Amino acid sequence: MEKSKKDLKILDLEDKEIIIIQTLKDFGQLRPTDLAQKTGVKRTTVNFLLIKLLKQGLINKVKIKGHYEWLINNQDKINKLISNLYGYFMAEDIAKMIHLPPDIGVEILKGKKNILSAYEKVLEAGYNSRVFAIQGNKSALAAKNLEKLYLSNIQNKFRQYKIIIEGVIGEKSLSYFQDLSPELLKIYENRLVIGYVAPDSLVDFDLDILIFKKMVVMINFEKKLVLTIKNEEIYSVIFNLFDALKMVSRKIDLNDYIKRLIERKSSI
């Protein structure tokens, strides 16, 4: 699907999905008709989105007196989805675990040089594009060890390309910013970023996940491992997991958070 069509699809459905999720959180369980009335979303659209969210494992349905009512799945099930993904891709011998033909679109690389190249690969998304990201807490800690010059250069390139990063981090990752000097914090200020903070239990791993242009790049700092996936089916699964994670996270103005940290540290 073309980028513009993909963006329209995301923008068209995202708000309605969130409204449905939030309404089910507030009211417990509802019939589609009641859900349509409370959300203001058309009944036909509600039915479509309920099936989509059901396939993602975010909601469930129960039969009550001859009809079905819908409700939110508990967070444990969402935790399991994410932990299963992590366990699959971070096995000790990932090359043996992935029993796929060579043309499936999965490439495994090792070494620090390939880690640095992986972040630059994001530029392939193109100008004015959106990149989706999940940063594990351990990965955020390891990323602090990257050279300051490299961090500055890659963030400047993101700004130059006007790439919007829509990302999920953990509470611990957010607290890591407090340990940085004003000079290092300035590398991260004024970025085109939409930030969400997830419970630490969901992102307590050493993995950066970058999702863009029908591609997924996974980076593990501890093992110096880069996994590049150019497979539409795997891309769709991981993108759905990103959406699931975002729905149980809180939104944050990361630029404002960093700005206030810089002001506070500079005044000391």
Tab-separated table of C-alpha atoms in Angstrom:
chain	number	residue	atom	x	y	z
A	1	MET	CA	0.000	0.000	0.000
A	2	GLU	CA	1.269	3.478	-0.822
A	3	LYS	CA	2.520	5.553	2.086
A	4	SER	CA	-0.269	8.137	1.718
A	5	LYS	CA	-2.959	5.462	1.758
A	6	LYS	CA	-1.301	3.795	4.746
A	7	ASP	CA	-1.192	7.100	6.642
A	8	LEU	CA	-4.859	7.764	5.854
A	9	LYS	CA	-5.784	4.335	7.131
A	10	ILE	CA	-3.854	4.862	10.364
A	11	LEU	CA	-5.232	8.356	10.915
A	12	ASP	CA	-8.781	7.278	10.073
A	13	LEU	CA	-8.884	4.321	12.462
A	14	GLU	CA	-6.603	5.200	15.314
A	15	ASP	CA	-8.810	7.723	17.110
A	16	LYS	CA	-11.898	5.524	16.759
A	17	GLU	CA	-10.036	2.497	18.077
A	18	ILE	CA	-8.866	4.448	21.099
A	19	ILE	CA	-12.413	5.730	21.738
A	20	ILE	CA	-13.766	2.168	21.638
A	21	ILE	CA	-11.025	0.870	23.946
A	22	GLN	CA	-11.528	3.726	26.415
A	23	THR	CA	-15.328	3.333	26.404
A	24	LEU	CA	-15.031	-0.376	27.140
A	25	LYS	CA	-12.600	0.441	29.950
A	26	ASP	CA	-15.094	2.925	31.410
A	27	PHE	CA	-18.254	0.811	31.103
A	28	GLY	CA	-16.952	-2.732	31.493
A	29	GLN	CA	-18.757	-4.595	28.712
A	30	LEU	CA	-21.204	-3.390	26.066
A	31	ARG	CA	-23.210	-4.529	23.062
A	32	PRO	CA	-22.136	-3.063	19.700
A	33	THR	CA	-25.327	-0.972	19.568
A	34	ASP	CA	-24.643	0.575	22.982
A	35	LEU	CA	-20.999	1.074	22.058
A	36	ALA	CA	-22.002	2.944	18.898
A	37	GLN	CA	-24.344	5.206	20.881
A	38	LYS	CA	-21.776	6.029	23.552
A	39	THR	CA	-18.880	6.640	21.148
A	40	GLY	CA	-20.746	8.334	18.312
A	41	VAL	CA	-19.087	5.901	15.895
A	42	LYS	CA	-21.297	4.303	13.233
A	43	ARG	CA	-22.543	0.821	14.085
A	44	THR	CA	-21.001	-0.688	10.929
A	45	THR	CA	-17.640	0.888	11.785
A	46	VAL	CA	-17.920	-0.331	15.379
A	47	ASN	CA	-18.493	-3.898	14.159
A	48	PHE	CA	-15.456	-3.706	11.863
A	49	LEU	CA	-13.181	-2.279	14.558
A	50	LEU	CA	-14.354	-4.779	17.169
A	51	ILE	CA	-13.299	-7.653	14.912
A	52	LYS	CA	-9.966	-5.947	14.227
A	53	LEU	CA	-9.279	-5.361	17.934
A	54	LEU	CA	-10.367	-8.928	18.715
A	55	LYS	CA	-7.776	-10.291	16.254
A	56	GLN	CA	-5.128	-8.139	17.937
A	57	GLY	CA	-5.986	-9.716	21.274
A	58	LEU	CA	-7.004	-6.413	22.877
A	59	ILE	CA	-10.674	-7.214	23.476
A	60	ASN	CA	-12.943	-10.226	23.838
A	61	LYS	CA	-16.626	-11.070	23.614
A	62	VAL	CA	-18.965	-13.010	25.885
A	63	LYS	CA	-22.393	-14.445	25.140
A	64	ILE	CA	-25.125	-13.149	27.444
A	65	LYS	CA	-28.771	-14.207	27.027
A	66	GLY	CA	-28.589	-14.760	23.292
A	67	HIS	CA	-26.389	-11.782	22.385
A	68	TYR	CA	-22.715	-10.882	22.545
A	69	GLU	CA	-21.139	-8.171	24.664
A	70	TRP	CA	-17.594	-6.892	24.263
A	71	LEU	CA	-15.003	-6.179	26.941
A	72	ILE	CA	-11.323	-5.333	27.349
A	73	ASN	CA	-8.829	-8.158	27.710
A	74	ASN	CA	-6.765	-7.917	30.861
A	75	GLN	CA	-3.252	-6.518	30.684
A	76	ASP	CA	-1.751	-9.966	31.302
A	77	LYS	CA	-2.862	-11.041	27.853
A	78	ILE	CA	-1.254	-7.982	26.270
A	79	ASN	CA	1.882	-8.677	28.315
A	80	LYS	CA	1.921	-12.201	26.889
A	81	LEU	CA	1.658	-10.956	23.314
A	82	ILE	CA	4.669	-8.719	23.775
A	83	SER	CA	6.738	-11.196	25.776
A	84	ASN	CA	6.089	-13.890	23.157
A	85	LEU	CA	7.376	-11.568	20.466
A	86	TYR	CA	10.474	-10.789	22.516
A	87	GLY	CA	11.108	-14.441	23.298
A	88	TYR	CA	10.822	-15.430	19.651
A	89	PHE	CA	13.239	-12.875	18.270
A	90	MET	CA	15.781	-12.846	21.113
A	91	ALA	CA	16.493	-16.560	21.393
A	92	GLU	CA	20.134	-17.487	21.960
A	93	ASP	CA	20.491	-18.871	18.443
A	94	ILE	CA	18.052	-16.813	16.455
A	95	ALA	CA	19.383	-18.005	13.097
A	96	LYS	CA	18.441	-21.618	13.918
A	97	MET	CA	15.096	-20.690	15.414
A	98	ILE	CA	13.805	-18.868	12.327
A	99	HIS	CA	13.034	-21.735	9.950
A	100	LEU	CA	12.369	-19.561	6.918
A	101	PRO	CA	13.562	-19.745	3.308
A	102	PRO	CA	16.390	-17.335	2.421
A	103	ASP	CA	14.092	-15.158	0.310
A	104	ILE	CA	11.647	-14.515	3.174
A	105	GLY	CA	13.153	-11.096	3.872
A	106	VAL	CA	14.940	-11.611	7.207
A	107	GLU	CA	18.567	-10.513	7.582
A	108	ILE	CA	20.683	-10.956	10.717
A	109	LEU	CA	23.812	-8.861	11.263
A	110	LYS	CA	26.202	-8.513	14.191
A	111	GLY	CA	28.599	-5.833	15.389
A	112	LYS	CA	28.559	-2.223	16.557
A	113	LYS	CA	29.042	-0.919	13.028
A	114	ASN	CA	25.805	-2.603	11.933
A	115	ILE	CA	23.988	-1.148	14.951
A	116	LEU	CA	24.990	2.363	13.894
A	117	SER	CA	23.991	1.638	10.285
A	118	ALA	CA	20.612	0.334	11.450
A	119	TYR	CA	19.599	3.722	12.871
A	120	GLU	CA	20.632	5.429	9.650
A	121	LYS	CA	18.424	2.974	7.761
A	122	VAL	CA	15.472	4.868	9.248
A	123	LEU	CA	16.264	7.650	6.783
A	124	GLU	CA	15.009	5.294	4.060
A	125	ALA	CA	11.535	6.122	5.316
A	126	GLY	CA	11.966	9.393	3.407
A	127	TYR	CA	11.187	13.034	4.019
A	128	ASN	CA	8.107	13.967	6.095
A	129	SER	CA	7.494	10.323	6.990
A	130	ARG	CA	6.485	8.677	10.245
A	131	VAL	CA	8.517	6.003	12.000
A	132	PHE	CA	7.090	3.911	14.842
A	133	ALA	CA	9.416	2.804	17.616
A	134	ILE	CA	9.497	0.770	20.827
A	135	GLN	CA	12.524	1.201	23.079
A	136	GLY	CA	13.165	-1.330	25.811
A	137	ASN	CA	14.409	-0.033	29.160
A	138	LYS	CA	17.699	-1.937	28.952
A	139	SER	CA	18.176	-0.746	25.394
A	140	ALA	CA	17.722	2.879	26.470
A	141	LEU	CA	20.402	2.413	29.121
A	142	ALA	CA	22.802	0.825	26.618
A	143	ALA	CA	22.142	3.560	24.049
A	144	LYS	CA	23.652	6.094	26.458
A	145	ASN	CA	27.021	4.517	25.669
A	146	LEU	CA	26.862	5.487	21.999
A	147	GLU	CA	29.245	8.252	20.976
A	148	LYS	CA	27.875	11.726	21.587
A	149	LEU	CA	28.890	12.852	18.085
A	150	TYR	CA	26.977	9.979	16.479
A	151	LEU	CA	23.869	10.629	18.568
A	152	SER	CA	23.958	14.292	17.608
A	153	ASN	CA	24.461	13.544	13.910
A	154	ILE	CA	21.634	11.019	13.628
A	155	GLN	CA	19.158	13.218	15.523
A	156	ASN	CA	20.069	16.144	13.255
A	157	LYS	CA	19.454	13.948	10.209
A	158	PHE	CA	16.028	13.008	11.571
A	159	ARG	CA	15.265	16.725	11.904
A	160	GLN	CA	16.594	17.442	8.420
A	161	TYR	CA	14.386	14.746	6.908
A	162	LYS	CA	11.470	15.966	9.070
A	163	ILE	CA	10.874	12.410	10.222
A	164	ILE	CA	8.204	12.078	12.901
A	165	ILE	CA	9.095	9.469	15.518
A	166	GLU	CA	6.037	8.000	17.233
A	167	GLY	CA	7.539	5.986	20.029
A	168	VAL	CA	6.851	4.047	23.208
A	169	ILE	CA	9.336	3.980	26.098
A	170	GLY	CA	9.136	2.757	29.687
A	171	GLU	CA	9.043	4.727	32.924
A	172	LYS	CA	12.681	3.744	33.571
A	173	SER	CA	13.727	4.997	30.138
A	174	LEU	CA	12.063	8.308	30.871
A	175	SER	CA	14.009	8.594	34.115
A	176	TYR	CA	17.315	8.039	32.270
A	177	PHE	CA	17.001	11.538	30.816
A	178	GLN	CA	17.380	12.902	34.345
A	179	ASP	CA	20.932	11.514	34.480
A	180	LEU	CA	22.058	13.338	31.324
A	181	SER	CA	23.909	16.643	31.328
A	182	PRO	CA	22.256	19.725	29.748
A	183	GLU	CA	24.693	19.350	26.836
A	184	LEU	CA	23.549	15.796	26.112
A	185	LEU	CA	19.887	16.644	26.680
A	186	LYS	CA	20.077	19.287	23.957
A	187	ILE	CA	20.700	16.510	21.434
A	188	TYR	CA	17.137	15.318	22.072
A	189	GLU	CA	15.292	18.653	22.237
A	190	ASN	CA	12.919	20.055	19.603
A	191	ARG	CA	12.435	16.777	17.759
A	192	LEU	CA	9.377	15.777	15.753
A	193	VAL	CA	8.308	13.183	18.273
A	194	ILE	CA	5.052	11.758	19.619
A	195	GLY	CA	5.821	10.002	22.885
A	196	TYR	CA	4.073	7.373	24.999
A	197	VAL	CA	5.212	5.915	28.320
A	198	ALA	CA	4.361	2.263	28.965
A	199	PRO	CA	4.456	0.310	32.234
A	200	ASP	CA	7.999	-1.001	32.785
A	201	SER	CA	6.771	-4.593	32.865
A	202	LEU	CA	5.923	-4.361	29.157
A	203	VAL	CA	9.241	-2.972	27.936
A	204	ASP	CA	11.811	-4.453	30.316
A	205	PHE	CA	14.112	-5.821	27.604
A	206	ASP	CA	17.253	-4.932	25.658
A	207	LEU	CA	15.668	-4.242	22.304
A	208	ASP	CA	14.957	-1.279	20.054
A	209	ILE	CA	12.179	-1.895	17.524
A	210	LEU	CA	11.870	0.474	14.550
A	211	ILE	CA	8.849	0.102	12.251
A	212	PHE	CA	8.669	1.918	8.910
A	213	LYS	CA	8.118	1.509	5.173
A	214	LYS	CA	6.835	-2.081	5.508
A	215	MET	CA	10.090	-2.867	7.309
A	216	VAL	CA	11.040	-3.724	10.893
A	217	VAL	CA	14.509	-3.242	12.371
A	218	MET	CA	15.271	-4.803	15.759
A	219	ILE	CA	18.456	-3.879	17.617
A	220	ASN	CA	19.878	-5.712	20.628
A	221	PHE	CA	22.792	-3.835	22.204
A	222	GLU	CA	23.924	-6.578	24.579
A	223	LYS	CA	24.360	-9.134	21.792
A	224	LYS	CA	25.322	-6.483	19.195
A	225	LEU	CA	22.604	-7.968	17.017
A	226	VAL	CA	20.586	-6.317	14.250
A	227	LEU	CA	17.563	-8.056	12.752
A	228	THR	CA	16.122	-6.493	9.592
A	229	ILE	CA	12.731	-7.792	8.481
A	230	LYS	CA	11.252	-7.001	5.069
A	231	ASN	CA	8.238	-9.252	5.252
A	232	GLU	CA	4.740	-7.803	5.140
A	233	GLU	CA	3.123	-10.434	7.364
A	234	ILE	CA	5.708	-10.062	10.132
A	235	TYR	CA	5.549	-6.282	9.720
A	236	SER	CA	1.764	-6.348	10.254
A	237	VAL	CA	2.056	-8.462	13.416
A	238	ILE	CA	4.664	-6.174	14.961
A	239	PHE	CA	2.793	-3.022	13.959
A	240	ASN	CA	-0.334	-4.403	15.652
A	241	LEU	CA	1.731	-5.059	18.787
A	242	PHE	CA	2.934	-1.455	18.671
A	243	ASP	CA	-0.700	-0.318	18.564
A	244	ALA	CA	-1.555	-2.621	21.468
A	245	LEU	CA	1.311	-1.274	23.546
A	246	LYS	CA	0.378	2.316	22.771
A	247	MET	CA	-3.183	1.753	23.967
A	248	VAL	CA	-2.003	0.806	27.467
A	249	SER	CA	0.491	3.688	27.644
A	250	ARG	CA	0.162	7.334	28.634
A	251	LYS	CA	0.953	10.117	26.194
A	252	ILE	CA	3.738	12.564	27.066
A	253	ASP	CA	5.084	15.787	25.580
A	254	LEU	CA	8.692	14.617	25.468
A	255	ASN	CA	10.018	17.904	24.078
A	256	ASP	CA	8.497	19.825	26.970
A	257	TYR	CA	9.816	17.254	29.462
A	258	ILE	CA	13.364	17.611	28.106
A	259	LYS	CA	13.087	21.398	27.939
A	260	ARG	CA	12.148	21.572	31.625
A	261	LEU	CA	15.025	19.227	32.526
A	262	ILE	CA	17.505	21.442	30.659
A	263	GLU	CA	16.180	24.569	32.387
A	264	ARG	CA	16.361	22.932	35.810
A	265	LYS	CA	19.870	21.537	35.334
A	266	SER	CA	21.180	24.786	33.811
A	267	SER	CA	19.986	26.779	36.814
A	268	ILE	CA	21.902	24.645	39.307
